[in-house]
Amino acid sequence: MKRANEPDVIANIKAIHPEAVCFMDDYLIYDVAGRPLPEYSSKINTYGFFLCLQGRAEVAIDLMPFSLRPGTLMVNIPGQLITHKNVGNDLRGTCLVMTQHFIDSLALPYNFGMAIGIRETPVLELKPGELGAIQGYCSMVRGLLHGERPYQAETLRHLTCAYAYSLGSYLYQMAEKRKLSGEESIMQRFMHEVRTHYKEERKVQFYAERLHLTAGYLSTLIKNISGKTASEWIDSYVLLEAKVMLKQTNMTVQQISDELNFPSQSFFGKYFKRLEGTSPKKFREG
């Protein structure tokens, strides 16, 4: 269910893409053609799939950079923070958007978001066979949703289940081929802990203890791998969440401060200005 202060993603997409094919406001399929993706940060509450067929774009998903180019598939799940960067006017592809309600109706026997590794591998390079299979799925869905017909909902769910299993199998194979080093594994676990606890904890010591490491060793390791300190990663995540709430919701600055567990609005304002160079109020108005 959508929270009160979250944007209505489906309604926003339908307003921008009136040609989108929709099923029960729970499922959308549409093309991106000659219209670049908006270059701002957002936090999504739906499942999204973007199949890039032409052009290029740079994106950051939960602060990690990825490149979109022809033959890649971007997979997004609720809760991810996404920033589009350097999006060209020649970007073309197909978008699928599904609500949590639709995903739940599929009755998949696993956690669709985490169990198949989407968090760690949100942008996939597709082989010709996988690319053709996804394009075939999209074509079948468009035909199915063109007008009303018997067993439309059931057919859509069965088609999507088959697509989900195929995607899950491909992600599993990709994970099996890629073996992380010990340091990369720690970096991955650190980022997972930050995504889970950043609203409550901003001290490196907390995350070091979660990983059974010293704060000094964790900071050095994260700096060596990523070029940013552990503290900078934590601050970046908190700042991005604050910026998204300031731009995407009607929450007051005090409410955002409370949501991010700052001791006071004043403390939050100083923290935000130190990192962003402006006050929360001016950022919202800008």
PDB file of N, CA, C and O in Angstrom, residues 145-177:
ATOM      1  N   LEU A 145      -3.387  -7.112 -23.621  1.00  0.00           N
ATOM      2  CA  LEU A 145      -4.076  -5.985 -22.993  1.00  0.00           C
ATOM      3  C   LEU A 145      -4.749  -5.055 -23.993  1.00  0.00           C
ATOM      4  O   LEU A 145      -5.316  -4.030 -23.607  1.00  0.00           O
ATOM      5  N   HIS A 146      -4.694  -5.408 -25.275  1.00  0.00           N
ATOM      6  CA  HIS A 146      -5.367  -4.596 -26.290  1.00  0.00           C
ATOM      7  C   HIS A 146      -6.849  -4.969 -26.310  1.00  0.00           C
ATOM      8  O   HIS A 146      -7.272  -5.905 -26.973  1.00  0.00           O
ATOM      9  N   GLY A 147      -7.614  -4.231 -25.521  1.00  0.00           N
ATOM     10  CA  GLY A 147      -9.037  -4.528 -25.383  1.00  0.00           C
ATOM     11  C   GLY A 147      -9.275  -5.586 -24.312  1.00  0.00           C
ATOM     12  O   GLY A 147      -8.333  -6.170 -23.773  1.00  0.00           O
ATOM     13  N   GLU A 148     -10.534  -5.809 -23.979  1.00  0.00           N
ATOM     14  CA  GLU A 148     -10.887  -6.790 -22.951  1.00  0.00           C
ATOM     15  C   GLU A 148     -11.094  -8.159 -23.586  1.00  0.00           C
ATOM     16  O   GLU A 148     -11.576  -8.270 -24.722  1.00  0.00           O
ATOM     17  N   ARG A 149     -10.722  -9.204 -22.853  1.00  0.00           N
ATOM     18  CA  ARG A 149     -10.905 -10.562 -23.340  1.00  0.00           C
ATOM     19  C   ARG A 149     -11.005 -11.507 -22.142  1.00  0.00           C
ATOM     20  O   ARG A 149     -10.589 -11.149 -21.028  1.00  0.00           O
ATOM     21  N   PRO A 150     -11.587 -12.685 -22.333  1.00  0.00           N
ATOM     22  CA  PRO A 150     -11.732 -13.625 -21.216  1.00  0.00           C
ATOM     23  C   PRO A 150     -10.371 -14.022 -20.640  1.00  0.00           C
ATOM     24  O   PRO A 150      -9.389 -14.142 -21.379  1.00  0.00           O
ATOM     25  N   TYR A 151     -10.339 -14.231 -19.340  1.00  0.00           N
ATOM     26  CA  TYR A 151      -9.150 -14.708 -18.622  1.00  0.00           C
ATOM     27  C   TYR A 151      -7.938 -13.795 -18.817  1.00  0.00           C
ATOM     28  O   TYR A 151      -6.787 -14.244 -18.776  1.00  0.00           O
ATOM     29  N   GLN A 152      -8.191 -12.515 -19.004  1.00  0.00           N
ATOM     30  CA  GLN A 152      -7.104 -11.571 -19.242  1.00  0.00           C
ATOM     31  C   GLN A 152      -6.166 -11.479 -18.030  1.00  0.00           C
ATOM     32  O   GLN A 152      -4.936 -11.559 -18.171  1.00  0.00           O
ATOM     33  N   ALA A 153      -6.755 -11.323 -16.837  1.00  0.00           N
ATOM     34  CA  ALA A 153      -5.939 -11.196 -15.626  1.00  0.00           C
ATOM     35  C   ALA A 153      -5.128 -12.455 -15.383  1.00  0.00           C
ATOM     36  O   ALA A 153      -3.930 -12.398 -15.064  1.00  0.00           O
ATOM     37  N   GLU A 154      -5.771 -13.616 -15.522  1.00  0.00           N
ATOM     38  CA  GLU A 154      -5.077 -14.885 -15.274  1.00  0.00           C
ATOM     39  C   GLU A 154      -3.934 -15.086 -16.264  1.00  0.00           C
ATOM     40  O   GLU A 154      -2.837 -15.534 -15.890  1.00  0.00           O
ATOM     41  N   THR A 155      -4.188 -14.754 -17.529  1.00  0.00           N
ATOM     42  CA  THR A 155      -3.146 -14.925 -18.549  1.00  0.00           C
ATOM     43  C   THR A 155      -1.972 -13.996 -18.283  1.00  0.00           C
ATOM     44  O   THR A 155      -0.801 -14.388 -18.411  1.00  0.00           O
ATOM     45  N   LEU A 156      -2.266 -12.748 -17.898  1.00  0.00           N
ATOM     46  CA  LEU A 156      -1.199 -11.795 -17.604  1.00  0.00           C
ATOM     47  C   LEU A 156      -0.348 -12.290 -16.438  1.00  0.00           C
ATOM     48  O   LEU A 156       0.891 -12.213 -16.476  1.00  0.00           O
ATOM     49  N   ARG A 157      -0.987 -12.819 -15.420  1.00  0.00           N
ATOM     50  CA  ARG A 157      -0.230 -13.313 -14.263  1.00  0.00           C
ATOM     51  C   ARG A 157       0.640 -14.511 -14.642  1.00  0.00           C
ATOM     52  O   ARG A 157       1.801 -14.603 -14.217  1.00  0.00           O
ATOM     53  N   HIS A 158       0.107 -15.437 -15.433  1.00  0.00           N
ATOM     54  CA  HIS A 158       0.890 -16.608 -15.829  1.00  0.00           C
ATOM     55  C   HIS A 158       2.074 -16.206 -16.702  1.00  0.00           C
ATOM     56  O   HIS A 158       3.192 -16.732 -16.536  1.00  0.00           O
ATOM     57  N   LEU A 159       1.857 -15.273 -17.631  1.00  0.00           N
ATOM     58  CA  LEU A 159       2.959 -14.799 -18.468  1.00  0.00           C
ATOM     59  C   LEU A 159       4.046 -14.148 -17.615  1.00  0.00           C
ATOM     60  O   LEU A 159       5.242 -14.368 -17.836  1.00  0.00           O
ATOM     61  N   THR A 160       3.622 -13.342 -16.636  1.00  0.00           N
ATOM     62  CA  THR A 160       4.578 -12.626 -15.806  1.00  0.00           C
ATOM     63  C   THR A 160       5.320 -13.582 -14.877  1.00  0.00           C
ATOM     64  O   THR A 160       6.510 -13.392 -14.601  1.00  0.00           O
ATOM     65  N   CYS A 161       4.650 -14.613 -14.385  1.00  0.00           N
ATOM     66  CA  CYS A 161       5.332 -15.621 -13.567  1.00  0.00           C
ATOM     67  C   CYS A 161       6.445 -16.292 -14.364  1.00  0.00           C
ATOM     68  O   CYS A 161       7.556 -16.484 -13.866  1.00  0.00           O
ATOM     69  N   ALA A 162       6.151 -16.640 -15.613  1.00  0.00           N
ATOM     70  CA  ALA A 162       7.161 -17.276 -16.460  1.00  0.00           C
ATOM     71  C   ALA A 162       8.343 -16.322 -16.672  1.00  0.00           C
ATOM     72  O   ALA A 162       9.513 -16.735 -16.627  1.00  0.00           O
ATOM     73  N   TYR A 163       8.049 -15.043 -16.891  1.00  0.00           N
ATOM     74  CA  TYR A 163       9.085 -14.029 -17.064  1.00  0.00           C
ATOM     75  C   TYR A 163       9.923 -13.903 -15.790  1.00  0.00           C
ATOM     76  O   TYR A 163      11.164 -13.828 -15.842  1.00  0.00           O
ATOM     77  N   ALA A 164       9.262 -13.915 -14.613  1.00  0.00           N
ATOM     78  CA  ALA A 164       9.965 -13.779 -13.340  1.00  0.00           C
ATOM     79  C   ALA A 164      10.904 -14.958 -13.108  1.00  0.00           C
ATOM     80  O   ALA A 164      12.043 -14.788 -12.662  1.00  0.00           O
ATOM     81  N   TYR A 165      10.455 -16.171 -13.397  1.00  0.00           N
ATOM     82  CA  TYR A 165      11.305 -17.348 -13.230  1.00  0.00           C
ATOM     83  C   TYR A 165      12.504 -17.292 -14.170  1.00  0.00           C
ATOM     84  O   TYR A 165      13.624 -17.653 -13.799  1.00  0.00           O
ATOM     85  N   SER A 166      12.270 -16.851 -15.399  1.00  0.00           N
ATOM     86  CA  SER A 166      13.361 -16.747 -16.363  1.00  0.00           C
ATOM     87  C   SER A 166      14.390 -15.729 -15.905  1.00  0.00           C
ATOM     88  O   SER A 166      15.600 -15.973 -15.961  1.00  0.00           O
ATOM     89  N   LEU A 167      13.923 -14.573 -15.404  1.00  0.00           N
ATOM     90  CA  LEU A 167      14.813 -13.540 -14.911  1.00  0.00           C
ATOM     91  C   LEU A 167      15.576 -14.033 -13.686  1.00  0.00           C
ATOM     92  O   LEU A 167      16.785 -13.815 -13.552  1.00  0.00           O
ATOM     93  N   GLY A 168      14.879 -14.722 -12.795  1.00  0.00           N
ATOM     94  CA  GLY A 168      15.526 -15.249 -11.599  1.00  0.00           C
ATOM     95  C   GLY A 168      16.614 -16.246 -11.931  1.00  0.00           C
ATOM     96  O   GLY A 168      17.695 -16.244 -11.328  1.00  0.00           O
ATOM     97  N   SER A 169      16.354 -17.118 -12.898  1.00  0.00           N
ATOM     98  CA  SER A 169      17.346 -18.098 -13.319  1.00  0.00           C
ATOM     99  C   SER A 169      18.589 -17.415 -13.891  1.00  0.00           C
ATOM    100  O   SER A 169      19.728 -17.808 -13.597  1.00  0.00           O
ATOM    101  N   TYR A 170      18.371 -16.366 -14.690  1.00  0.00           N
ATOM    102  CA  TYR A 170      19.495 -15.650 -15.293  1.00  0.00           C
ATOM    103  C   TYR A 170      20.331 -14.951 -14.219  1.00  0.00           C
ATOM    104  O   TYR A 170      21.565 -14.991 -14.247  1.00  0.00           O
ATOM    105  N   LEU A 171      19.667 -14.332 -13.246  1.00  0.00           N
ATOM    106  CA  LEU A 171      20.387 -13.667 -12.166  1.00  0.00           C
ATOM    107  C   LEU A 171      21.180 -14.665 -11.329  1.00  0.00           C
ATOM    108  O   LEU A 171      22.292 -14.387 -10.884  1.00  0.00           O
ATOM    109  N   TYR A 172      20.603 -15.830 -11.110  1.00  0.00           N
ATOM    110  CA  TYR A 172      21.302 -16.867 -10.344  1.00  0.00           C
ATOM    111  C   TYR A 172      22.576 -17.294 -11.071  1.00  0.00           C
ATOM    112  O   TYR A 172      23.642 -17.449 -10.459  1.00  0.00           O
ATOM    113  N   GLN A 173      22.482 -17.467 -12.379  1.00  0.00           N
ATOM    114  CA  GLN A 173      23.655 -17.841 -13.166  1.00  0.00           C
ATOM    115  C   GLN A 173      24.724 -16.759 -13.123  1.00  0.00           C
ATOM    116  O   GLN A 173      25.924 -17.049 -13.016  1.00  0.00           O
ATOM    117  N   MET A 174      24.290 -15.496 -13.191  1.00  0.00           N
ATOM    118  CA  MET A 174      25.235 -14.386 -13.121  1.00  0.00           C
ATOM    119  C   MET A 174      25.951 -14.355 -11.779  1.00  0.00           C
ATOM    120  O   MET A 174      27.162 -14.142 -11.708  1.00  0.00           O
ATOM    121  N   ALA A 175      25.207 -14.590 -10.694  1.00  0.00           N
ATOM    122  CA  ALA A 175      25.795 -14.579  -9.360  1.00  0.00           C
ATOM    123  C   ALA A 175      26.795 -15.716  -9.183  1.00  0.00           C
ATOM    124  O   ALA A 175      27.822 -15.569  -8.516  1.00  0.00           O
ATOM    125  N   GLU A 176      26.489 -16.862  -9.769  1.00  0.00           N
ATOM    126  CA  GLU A 176      27.389 -18.010  -9.669  1.00  0.00           C
ATOM    127  C   GLU A 176      28.716 -17.742 -10.375  1.00  0.00           C
ATOM    128  O   GLU A 176      29.765 -18.219  -9.929  1.00  0.00           O
ATOM    129  N   LYS A 177      28.682 -16.977 -11.455  1.00  0.00           N
ATOM    130  CA  LYS A 177      29.900 -16.708 -12.219  1.00  0.00           C
ATOM    131  C   LYS A 177      30.779 -15.662 -11.548  1.00  0.00           C
ATOM    132  O   LYS A 177      31.988 -15.669 -11.701  1.00  0.00           O
TER     133      LYS A 177
END
